PDB file of C-alpha atoms in Angstrom:
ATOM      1  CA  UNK A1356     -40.734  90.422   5.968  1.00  0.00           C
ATOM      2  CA  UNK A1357     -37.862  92.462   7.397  1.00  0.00           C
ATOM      3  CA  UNK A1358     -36.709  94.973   4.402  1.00  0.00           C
ATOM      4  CA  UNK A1359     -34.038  97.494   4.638  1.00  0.00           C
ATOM      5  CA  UNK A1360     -34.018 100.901   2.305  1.00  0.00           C
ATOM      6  CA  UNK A1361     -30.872 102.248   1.192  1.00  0.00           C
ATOM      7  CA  UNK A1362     -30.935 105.944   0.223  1.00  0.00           C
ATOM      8  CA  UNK A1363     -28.213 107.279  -1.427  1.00  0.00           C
ATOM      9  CA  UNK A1364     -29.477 110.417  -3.116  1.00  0.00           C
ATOM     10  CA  UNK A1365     -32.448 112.975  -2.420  1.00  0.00           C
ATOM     11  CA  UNK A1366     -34.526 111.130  -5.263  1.00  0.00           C
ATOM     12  CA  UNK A1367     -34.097 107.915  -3.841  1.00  0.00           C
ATOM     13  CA  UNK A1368     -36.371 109.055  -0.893  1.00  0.00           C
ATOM     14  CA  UNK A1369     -39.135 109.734  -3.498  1.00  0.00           C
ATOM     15  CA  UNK A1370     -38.378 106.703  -5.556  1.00  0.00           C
ATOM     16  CA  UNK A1371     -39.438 104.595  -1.780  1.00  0.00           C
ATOM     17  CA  UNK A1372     -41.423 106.109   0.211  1.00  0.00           C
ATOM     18  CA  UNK A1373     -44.567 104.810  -1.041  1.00  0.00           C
ATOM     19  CA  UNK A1374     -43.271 101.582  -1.188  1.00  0.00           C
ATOM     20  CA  UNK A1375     -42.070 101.692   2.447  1.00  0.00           C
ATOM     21  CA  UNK A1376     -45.250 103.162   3.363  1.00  0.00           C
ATOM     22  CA  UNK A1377     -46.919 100.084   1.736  1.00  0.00           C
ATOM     23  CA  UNK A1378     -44.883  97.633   3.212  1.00  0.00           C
ATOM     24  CA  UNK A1379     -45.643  98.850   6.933  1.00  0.00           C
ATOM     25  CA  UNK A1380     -49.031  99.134   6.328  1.00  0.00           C
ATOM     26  CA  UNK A1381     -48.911  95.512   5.243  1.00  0.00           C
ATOM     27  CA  UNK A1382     -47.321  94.702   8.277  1.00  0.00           C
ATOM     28  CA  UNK A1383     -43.999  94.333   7.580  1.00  0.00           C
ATOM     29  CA  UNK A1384     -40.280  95.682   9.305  1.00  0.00           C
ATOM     30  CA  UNK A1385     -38.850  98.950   7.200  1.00  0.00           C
ATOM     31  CA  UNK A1386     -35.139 100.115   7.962  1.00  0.00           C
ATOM     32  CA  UNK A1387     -34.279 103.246   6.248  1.00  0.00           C
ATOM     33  CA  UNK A1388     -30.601 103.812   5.781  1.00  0.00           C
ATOM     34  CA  UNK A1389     -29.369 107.263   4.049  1.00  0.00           C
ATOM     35  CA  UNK A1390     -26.352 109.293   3.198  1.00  0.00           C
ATOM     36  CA  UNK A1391     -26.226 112.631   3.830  1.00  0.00           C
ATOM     37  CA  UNK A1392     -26.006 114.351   0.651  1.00  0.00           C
ATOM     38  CA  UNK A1393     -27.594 117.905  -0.553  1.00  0.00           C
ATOM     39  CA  UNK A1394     -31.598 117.462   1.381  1.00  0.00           C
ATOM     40  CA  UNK A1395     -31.250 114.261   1.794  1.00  0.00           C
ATOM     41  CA  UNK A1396     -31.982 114.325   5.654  1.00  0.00           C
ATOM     42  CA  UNK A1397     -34.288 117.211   5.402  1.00  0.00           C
ATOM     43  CA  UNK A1398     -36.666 114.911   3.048  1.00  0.00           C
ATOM     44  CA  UNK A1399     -36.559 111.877   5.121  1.00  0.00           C
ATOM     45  CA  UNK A1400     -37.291 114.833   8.058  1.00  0.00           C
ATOM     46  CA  UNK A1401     -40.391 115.895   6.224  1.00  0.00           C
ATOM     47  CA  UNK A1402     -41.683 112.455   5.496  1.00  0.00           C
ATOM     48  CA  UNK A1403     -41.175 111.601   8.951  1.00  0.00           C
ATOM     49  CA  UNK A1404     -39.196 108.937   8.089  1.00  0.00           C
ATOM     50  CA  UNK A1405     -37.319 107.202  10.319  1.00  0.00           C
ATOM     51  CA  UNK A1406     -33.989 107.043   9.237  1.00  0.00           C
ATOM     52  CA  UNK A1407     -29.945 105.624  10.107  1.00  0.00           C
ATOM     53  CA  UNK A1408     -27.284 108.137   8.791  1.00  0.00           C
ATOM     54  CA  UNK A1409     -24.397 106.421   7.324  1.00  0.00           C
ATOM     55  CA  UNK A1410     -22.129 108.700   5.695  1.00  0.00           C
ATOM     56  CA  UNK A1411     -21.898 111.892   4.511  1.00  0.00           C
ATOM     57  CA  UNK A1412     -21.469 112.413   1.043  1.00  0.00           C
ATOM     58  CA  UNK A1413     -17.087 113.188   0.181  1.00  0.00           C
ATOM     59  CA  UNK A1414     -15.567 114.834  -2.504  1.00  0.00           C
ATOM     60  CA  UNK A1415     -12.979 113.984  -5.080  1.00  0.00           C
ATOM     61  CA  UNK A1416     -12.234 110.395  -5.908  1.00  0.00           C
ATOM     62  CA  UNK A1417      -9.750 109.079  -2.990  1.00  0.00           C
ATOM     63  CA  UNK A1418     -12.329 110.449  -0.676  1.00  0.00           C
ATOM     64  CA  UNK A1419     -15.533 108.730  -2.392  1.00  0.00           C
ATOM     65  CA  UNK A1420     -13.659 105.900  -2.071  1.00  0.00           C
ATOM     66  CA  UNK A1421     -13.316 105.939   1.455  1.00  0.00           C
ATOM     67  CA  UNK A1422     -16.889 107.116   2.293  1.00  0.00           C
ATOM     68  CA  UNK A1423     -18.096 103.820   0.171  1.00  0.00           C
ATOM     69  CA  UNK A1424     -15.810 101.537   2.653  1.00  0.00           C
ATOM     70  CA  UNK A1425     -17.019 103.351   5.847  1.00  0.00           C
ATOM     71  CA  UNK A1426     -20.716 103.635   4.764  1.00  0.00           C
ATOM     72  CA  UNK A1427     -20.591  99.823   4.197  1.00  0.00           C
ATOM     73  CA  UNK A1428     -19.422  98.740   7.263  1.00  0.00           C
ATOM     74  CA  UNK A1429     -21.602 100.554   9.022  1.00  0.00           C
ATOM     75  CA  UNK A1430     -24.296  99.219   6.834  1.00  0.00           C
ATOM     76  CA  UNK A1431     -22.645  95.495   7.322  1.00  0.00           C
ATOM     77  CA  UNK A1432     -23.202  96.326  11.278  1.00  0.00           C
ATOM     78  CA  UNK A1433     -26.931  97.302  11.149  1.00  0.00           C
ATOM     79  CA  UNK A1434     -27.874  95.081   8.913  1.00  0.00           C
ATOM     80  CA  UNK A1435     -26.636  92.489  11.320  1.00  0.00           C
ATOM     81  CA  UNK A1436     -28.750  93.723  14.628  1.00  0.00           C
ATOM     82  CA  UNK A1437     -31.888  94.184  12.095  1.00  0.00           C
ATOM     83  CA  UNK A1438     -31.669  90.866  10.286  1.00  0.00           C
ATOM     84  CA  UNK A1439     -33.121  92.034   7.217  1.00  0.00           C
ATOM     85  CA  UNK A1440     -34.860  89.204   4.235  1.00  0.00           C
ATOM     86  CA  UNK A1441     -33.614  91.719   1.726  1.00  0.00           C
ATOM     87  CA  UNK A1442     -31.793  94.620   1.179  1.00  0.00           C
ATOM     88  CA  UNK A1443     -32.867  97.231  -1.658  1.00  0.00           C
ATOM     89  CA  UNK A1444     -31.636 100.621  -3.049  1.00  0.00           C
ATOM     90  CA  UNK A1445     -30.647 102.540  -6.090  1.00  0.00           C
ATOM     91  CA  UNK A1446     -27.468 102.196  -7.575  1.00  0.00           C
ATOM     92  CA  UNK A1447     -26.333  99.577  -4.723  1.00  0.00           C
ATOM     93  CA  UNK A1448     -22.574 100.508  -4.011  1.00  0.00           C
ATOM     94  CA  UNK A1449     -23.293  99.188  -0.542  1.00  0.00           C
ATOM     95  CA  UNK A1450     -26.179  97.068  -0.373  1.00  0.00           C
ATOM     96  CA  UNK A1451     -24.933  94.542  -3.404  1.00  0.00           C
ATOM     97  CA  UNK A1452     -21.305  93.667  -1.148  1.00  0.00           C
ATOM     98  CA  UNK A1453     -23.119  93.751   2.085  1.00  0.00           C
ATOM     99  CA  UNK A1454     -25.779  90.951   0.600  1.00  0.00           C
ATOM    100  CA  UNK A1455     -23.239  88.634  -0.609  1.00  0.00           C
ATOM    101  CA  UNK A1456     -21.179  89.209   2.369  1.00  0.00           C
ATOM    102  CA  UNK A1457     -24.208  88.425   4.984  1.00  0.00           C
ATOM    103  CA  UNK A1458     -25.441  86.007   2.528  1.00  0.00           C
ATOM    104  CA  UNK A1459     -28.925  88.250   2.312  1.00  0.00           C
ATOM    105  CA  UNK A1460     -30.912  88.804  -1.272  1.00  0.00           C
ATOM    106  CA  UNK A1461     -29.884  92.537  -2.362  1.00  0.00           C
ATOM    107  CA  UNK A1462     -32.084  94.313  -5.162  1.00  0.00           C
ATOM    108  CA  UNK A1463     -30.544  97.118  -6.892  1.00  0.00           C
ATOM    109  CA  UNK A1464     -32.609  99.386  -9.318  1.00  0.00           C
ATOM    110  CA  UNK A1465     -30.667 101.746 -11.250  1.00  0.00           C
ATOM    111  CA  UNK A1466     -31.378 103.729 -14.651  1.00  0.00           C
ATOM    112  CA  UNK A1467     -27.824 105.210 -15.438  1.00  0.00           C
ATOM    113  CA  UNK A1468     -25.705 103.526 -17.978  1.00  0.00           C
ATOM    114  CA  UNK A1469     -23.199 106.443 -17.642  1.00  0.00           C
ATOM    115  CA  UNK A1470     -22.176 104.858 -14.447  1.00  0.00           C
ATOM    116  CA  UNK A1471     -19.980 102.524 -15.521  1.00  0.00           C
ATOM    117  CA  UNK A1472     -17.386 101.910 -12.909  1.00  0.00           C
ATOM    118  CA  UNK A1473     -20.029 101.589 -10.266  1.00  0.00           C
ATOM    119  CA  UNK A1474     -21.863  99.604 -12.538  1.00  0.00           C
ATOM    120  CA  UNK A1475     -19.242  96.955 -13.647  1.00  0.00           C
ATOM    121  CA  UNK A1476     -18.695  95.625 -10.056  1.00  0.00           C
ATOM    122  CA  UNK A1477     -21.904  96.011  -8.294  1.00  0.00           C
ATOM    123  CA  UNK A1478     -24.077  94.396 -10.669  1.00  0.00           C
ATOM    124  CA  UNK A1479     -22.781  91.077 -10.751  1.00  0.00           C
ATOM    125  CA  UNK A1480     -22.638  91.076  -7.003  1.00  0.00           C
ATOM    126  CA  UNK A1481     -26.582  91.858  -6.637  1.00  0.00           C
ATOM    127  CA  UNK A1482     -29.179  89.410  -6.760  1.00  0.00           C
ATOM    128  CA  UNK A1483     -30.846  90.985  -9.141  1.00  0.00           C
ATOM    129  CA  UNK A1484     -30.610  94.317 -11.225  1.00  0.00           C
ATOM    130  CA  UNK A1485     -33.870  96.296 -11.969  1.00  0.00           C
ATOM    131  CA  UNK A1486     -33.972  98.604 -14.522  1.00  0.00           C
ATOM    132  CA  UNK A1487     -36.391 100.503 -16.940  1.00  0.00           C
ATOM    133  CA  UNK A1488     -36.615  98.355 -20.001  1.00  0.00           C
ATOM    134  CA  UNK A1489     -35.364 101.434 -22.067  1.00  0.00           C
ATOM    135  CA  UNK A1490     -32.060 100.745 -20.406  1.00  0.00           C
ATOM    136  CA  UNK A1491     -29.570 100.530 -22.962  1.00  0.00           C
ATOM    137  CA  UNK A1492     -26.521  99.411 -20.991  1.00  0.00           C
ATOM    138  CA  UNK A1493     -24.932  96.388 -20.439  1.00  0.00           C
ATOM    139  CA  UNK A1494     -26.120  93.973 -17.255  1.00  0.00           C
ATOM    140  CA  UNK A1495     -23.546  91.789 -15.409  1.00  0.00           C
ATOM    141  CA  UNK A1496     -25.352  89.630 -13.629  1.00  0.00           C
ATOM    142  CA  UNK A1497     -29.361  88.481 -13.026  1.00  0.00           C
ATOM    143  CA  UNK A1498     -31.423  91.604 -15.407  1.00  0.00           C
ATOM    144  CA  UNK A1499     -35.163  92.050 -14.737  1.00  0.00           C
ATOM    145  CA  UNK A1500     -36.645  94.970 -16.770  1.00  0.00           C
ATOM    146  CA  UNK A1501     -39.663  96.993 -16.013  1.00  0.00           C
ATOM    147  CA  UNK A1502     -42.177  99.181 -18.713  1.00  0.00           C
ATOM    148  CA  UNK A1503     -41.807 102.162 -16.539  1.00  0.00           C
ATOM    149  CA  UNK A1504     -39.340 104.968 -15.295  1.00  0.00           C
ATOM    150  CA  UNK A1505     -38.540 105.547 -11.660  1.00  0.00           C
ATOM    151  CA  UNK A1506     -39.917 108.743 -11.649  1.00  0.00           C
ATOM    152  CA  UNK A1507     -43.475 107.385 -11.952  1.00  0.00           C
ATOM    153  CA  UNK A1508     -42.793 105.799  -8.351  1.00  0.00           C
ATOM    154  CA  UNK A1509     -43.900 109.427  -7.117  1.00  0.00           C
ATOM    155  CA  UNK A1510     -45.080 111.055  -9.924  1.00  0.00           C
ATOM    156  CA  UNK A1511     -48.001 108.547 -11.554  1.00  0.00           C
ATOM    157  CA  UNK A1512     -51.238 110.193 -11.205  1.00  0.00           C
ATOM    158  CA  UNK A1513     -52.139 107.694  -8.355  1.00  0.00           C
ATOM    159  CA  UNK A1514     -49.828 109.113  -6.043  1.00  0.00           C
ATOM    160  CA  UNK A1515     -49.046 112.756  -7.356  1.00  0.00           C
ATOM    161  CA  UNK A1516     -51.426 115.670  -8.405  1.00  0.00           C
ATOM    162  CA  UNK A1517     -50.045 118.787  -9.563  1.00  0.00           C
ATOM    163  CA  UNK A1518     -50.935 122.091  -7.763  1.00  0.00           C
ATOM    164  CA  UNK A1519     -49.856 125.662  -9.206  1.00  0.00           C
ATOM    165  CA  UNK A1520     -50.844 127.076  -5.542  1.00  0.00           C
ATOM    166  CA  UNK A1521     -47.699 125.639  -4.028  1.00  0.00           C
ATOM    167  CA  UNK A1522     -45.439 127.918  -6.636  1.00  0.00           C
ATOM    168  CA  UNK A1523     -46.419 130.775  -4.346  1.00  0.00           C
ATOM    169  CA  UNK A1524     -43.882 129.213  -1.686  1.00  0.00           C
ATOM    170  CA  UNK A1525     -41.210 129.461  -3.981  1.00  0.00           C
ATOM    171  CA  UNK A1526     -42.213 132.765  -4.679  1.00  0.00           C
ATOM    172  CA  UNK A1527     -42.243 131.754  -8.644  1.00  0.00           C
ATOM    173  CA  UNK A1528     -45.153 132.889 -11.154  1.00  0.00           C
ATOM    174  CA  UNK A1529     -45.952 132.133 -14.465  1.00  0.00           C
ATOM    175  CA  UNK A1530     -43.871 131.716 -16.809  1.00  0.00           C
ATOM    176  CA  UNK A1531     -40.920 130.243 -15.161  1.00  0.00           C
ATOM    177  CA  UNK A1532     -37.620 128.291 -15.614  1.00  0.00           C
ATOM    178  CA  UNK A1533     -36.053 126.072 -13.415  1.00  0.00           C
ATOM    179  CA  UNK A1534     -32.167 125.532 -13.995  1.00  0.00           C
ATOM    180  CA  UNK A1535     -30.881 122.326 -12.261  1.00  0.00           C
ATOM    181  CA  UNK A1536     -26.649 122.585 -11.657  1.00  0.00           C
ATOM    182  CA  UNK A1537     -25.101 119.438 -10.108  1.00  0.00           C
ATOM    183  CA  UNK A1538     -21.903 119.255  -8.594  1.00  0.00           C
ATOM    184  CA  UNK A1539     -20.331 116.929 -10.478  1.00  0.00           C
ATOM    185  CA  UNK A1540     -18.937 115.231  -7.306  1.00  0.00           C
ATOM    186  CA  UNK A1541     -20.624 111.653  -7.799  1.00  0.00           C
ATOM    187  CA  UNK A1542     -18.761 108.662  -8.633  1.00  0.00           C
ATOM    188  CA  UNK A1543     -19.580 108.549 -12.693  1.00  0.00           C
ATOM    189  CA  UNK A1544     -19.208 112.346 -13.169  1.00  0.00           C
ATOM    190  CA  UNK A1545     -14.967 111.510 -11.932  1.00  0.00           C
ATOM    191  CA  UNK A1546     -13.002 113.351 -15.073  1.00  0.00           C
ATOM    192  CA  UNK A1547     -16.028 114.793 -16.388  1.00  0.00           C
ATOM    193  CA  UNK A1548     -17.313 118.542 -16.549  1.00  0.00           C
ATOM    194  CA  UNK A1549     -20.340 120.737 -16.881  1.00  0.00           C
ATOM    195  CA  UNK A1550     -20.772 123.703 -18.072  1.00  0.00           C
ATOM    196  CA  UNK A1551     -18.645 127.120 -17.245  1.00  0.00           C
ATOM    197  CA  UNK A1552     -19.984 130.080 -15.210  1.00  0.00           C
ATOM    198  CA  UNK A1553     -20.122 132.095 -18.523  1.00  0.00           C
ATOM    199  CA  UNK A1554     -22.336 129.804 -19.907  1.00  0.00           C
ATOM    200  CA  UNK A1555     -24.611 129.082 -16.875  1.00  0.00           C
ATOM    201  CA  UNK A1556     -24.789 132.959 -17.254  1.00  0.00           C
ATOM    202  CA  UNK A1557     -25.946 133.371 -20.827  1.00  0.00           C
ATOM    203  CA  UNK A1558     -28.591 130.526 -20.547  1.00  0.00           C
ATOM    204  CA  UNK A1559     -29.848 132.557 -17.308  1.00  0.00           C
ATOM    205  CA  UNK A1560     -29.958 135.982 -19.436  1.00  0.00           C
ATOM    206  CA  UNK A1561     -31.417 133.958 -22.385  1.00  0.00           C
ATOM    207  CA  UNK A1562     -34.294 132.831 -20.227  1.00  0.00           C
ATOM    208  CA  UNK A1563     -34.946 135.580 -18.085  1.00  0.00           C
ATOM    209  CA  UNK A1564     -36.094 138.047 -21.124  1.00  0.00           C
ATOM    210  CA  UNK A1565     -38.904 134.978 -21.357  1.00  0.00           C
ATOM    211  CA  UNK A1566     -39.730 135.120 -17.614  1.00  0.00           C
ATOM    212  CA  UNK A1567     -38.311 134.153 -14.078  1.00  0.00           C
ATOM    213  CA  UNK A1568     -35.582 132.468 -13.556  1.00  0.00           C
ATOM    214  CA  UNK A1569     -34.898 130.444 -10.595  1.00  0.00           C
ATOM    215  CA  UNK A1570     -31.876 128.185  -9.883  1.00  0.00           C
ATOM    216  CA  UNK A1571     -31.895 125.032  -8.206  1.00  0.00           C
ATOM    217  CA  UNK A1572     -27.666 123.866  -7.210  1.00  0.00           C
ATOM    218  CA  UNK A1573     -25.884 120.854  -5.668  1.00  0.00           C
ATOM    219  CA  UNK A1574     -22.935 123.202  -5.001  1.00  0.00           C
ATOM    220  CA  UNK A1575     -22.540 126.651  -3.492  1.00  0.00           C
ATOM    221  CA  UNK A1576     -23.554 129.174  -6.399  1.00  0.00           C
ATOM    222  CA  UNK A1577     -20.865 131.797  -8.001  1.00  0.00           C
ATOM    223  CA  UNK A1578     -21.969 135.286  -6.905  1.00  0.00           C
ATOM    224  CA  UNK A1579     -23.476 136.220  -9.700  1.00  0.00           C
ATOM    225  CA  UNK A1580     -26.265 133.699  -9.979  1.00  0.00           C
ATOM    226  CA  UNK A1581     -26.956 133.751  -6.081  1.00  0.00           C
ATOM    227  CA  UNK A1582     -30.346 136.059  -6.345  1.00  0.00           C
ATOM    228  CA  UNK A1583     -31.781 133.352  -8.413  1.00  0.00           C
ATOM    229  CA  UNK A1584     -31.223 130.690  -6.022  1.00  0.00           C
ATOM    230  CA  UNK A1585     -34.345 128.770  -5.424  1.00  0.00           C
ATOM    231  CA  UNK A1586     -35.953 129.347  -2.073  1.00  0.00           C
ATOM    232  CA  UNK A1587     -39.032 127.336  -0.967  1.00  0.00           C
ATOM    233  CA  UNK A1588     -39.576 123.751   0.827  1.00  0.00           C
ATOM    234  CA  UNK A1589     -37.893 120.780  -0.722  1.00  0.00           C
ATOM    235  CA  UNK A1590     -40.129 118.566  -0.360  1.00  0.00           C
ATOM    236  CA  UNK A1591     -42.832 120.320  -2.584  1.00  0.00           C
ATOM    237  CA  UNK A1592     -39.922 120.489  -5.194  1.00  0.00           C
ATOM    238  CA  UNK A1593     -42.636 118.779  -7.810  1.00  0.00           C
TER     239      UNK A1593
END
């Protein structure tokens, strides 16, 4: 079987890897195709993962737009030399009109109802829609459900063990908090916002008096929060 991978987001390469590391060991033809957004590329680096840039990840609406028409051609173009039996990925903004235009089977898991837009049109274009069977949004299109979360595709005890040593490369000790900030660039977060620099401040003073503090960001961070950035290798992250 000839399978293609595409990774649109640094948990995506998590979400596959041990299934493309399955798959070749059983033989089979793996084509990884990514975008390059936040450590994307310095994931599929660390895996040694053999990989086929497509786009880089735009900002604003008009230009997300544009990035999904480019990154799909290009896709529509490899996918033609490679040949693949099916094409998978999360979310499937490319994979689900390159299938039905090459006429190949195109599997797109996804967990985010809040992605409407995206959602509307690429589901009923997929051959078939995987999701957790806590999903609570609407399918368009074929819906197979699953009693699990994607996270457990890296994180189950068969493929993940925890190790407090590795906090020593991201110089953190116990107790700790880790703050996540996105960017609010992708496609479903269009119109929305997050929360304002005084309040990223006062949750960061709030949990500092309970001890450190460290801040994981999409985006470049304001001034003030920049000593709390989180330093350390990304793929150890877990």
């Amino acid at each position: 079987m000839r399978v293609l991978i595409d990774i649109l987001h640094p948990a995506h390469v998590h979400v596959f890897r041990h299934f493309r590391t399955a798959m070749l060991d059983a033989g089979h033809d793996v084509l990884v195709t990514a975008r390059d957004k936040e450590v994307v590329v310095d994931l599929l680096e660390a895996y040694d993962i053999d990989h086929h840039v497509l786009s880089t990840q735009a900002s604003g609406s008009a230009a997300l737009a544009r990035e999904l028409v480019g990154r799909t051609a290009r896709l529509v173009r490899l996918a033609r030399r490679f040949r693949p039996d099916v094409l998978t990925g999360i979310m499937g903004p490319s994979i689900a009109p390159a299938g039905r235009l090459l006429r190949v089977p195109s599997v797109v898991f996804y967990d985010t109802e809040l992605a409407t837009v995206t959602n509307r049109w690429v589901y009923p274009l997929a051959t078939a829609v995987v999701t957790p069977d806590s999903y609570a949004g609407p399918v368009r299109g074929n819906h197979i459900t699953h009693p699990s979360y994607h996270e457990l595709a890296y994180l189950h005890p068969d493929q993940f063990q925890p190790d407090p040593a590795r906090l020593t490369a991201f110089g953190l000790e116990r107790p700790y908090s880790l703050l996540r900030f996105v960017s609010w660039e992708a496609s479903h977060d269009v119109g929305e916002t997050g929360l304002s620099l005084a309040d990223k401040l006062a949750v960061v003073e709030h949990l500092a008096a309970h001890g450190t503090v460290a801040v994981s960001s999409e985006g470049p961070l304001p001034r003030e929060l920049e000593p709390y950035r989180l330093q350390g290798p990304a793929h150890d992250i877990h």
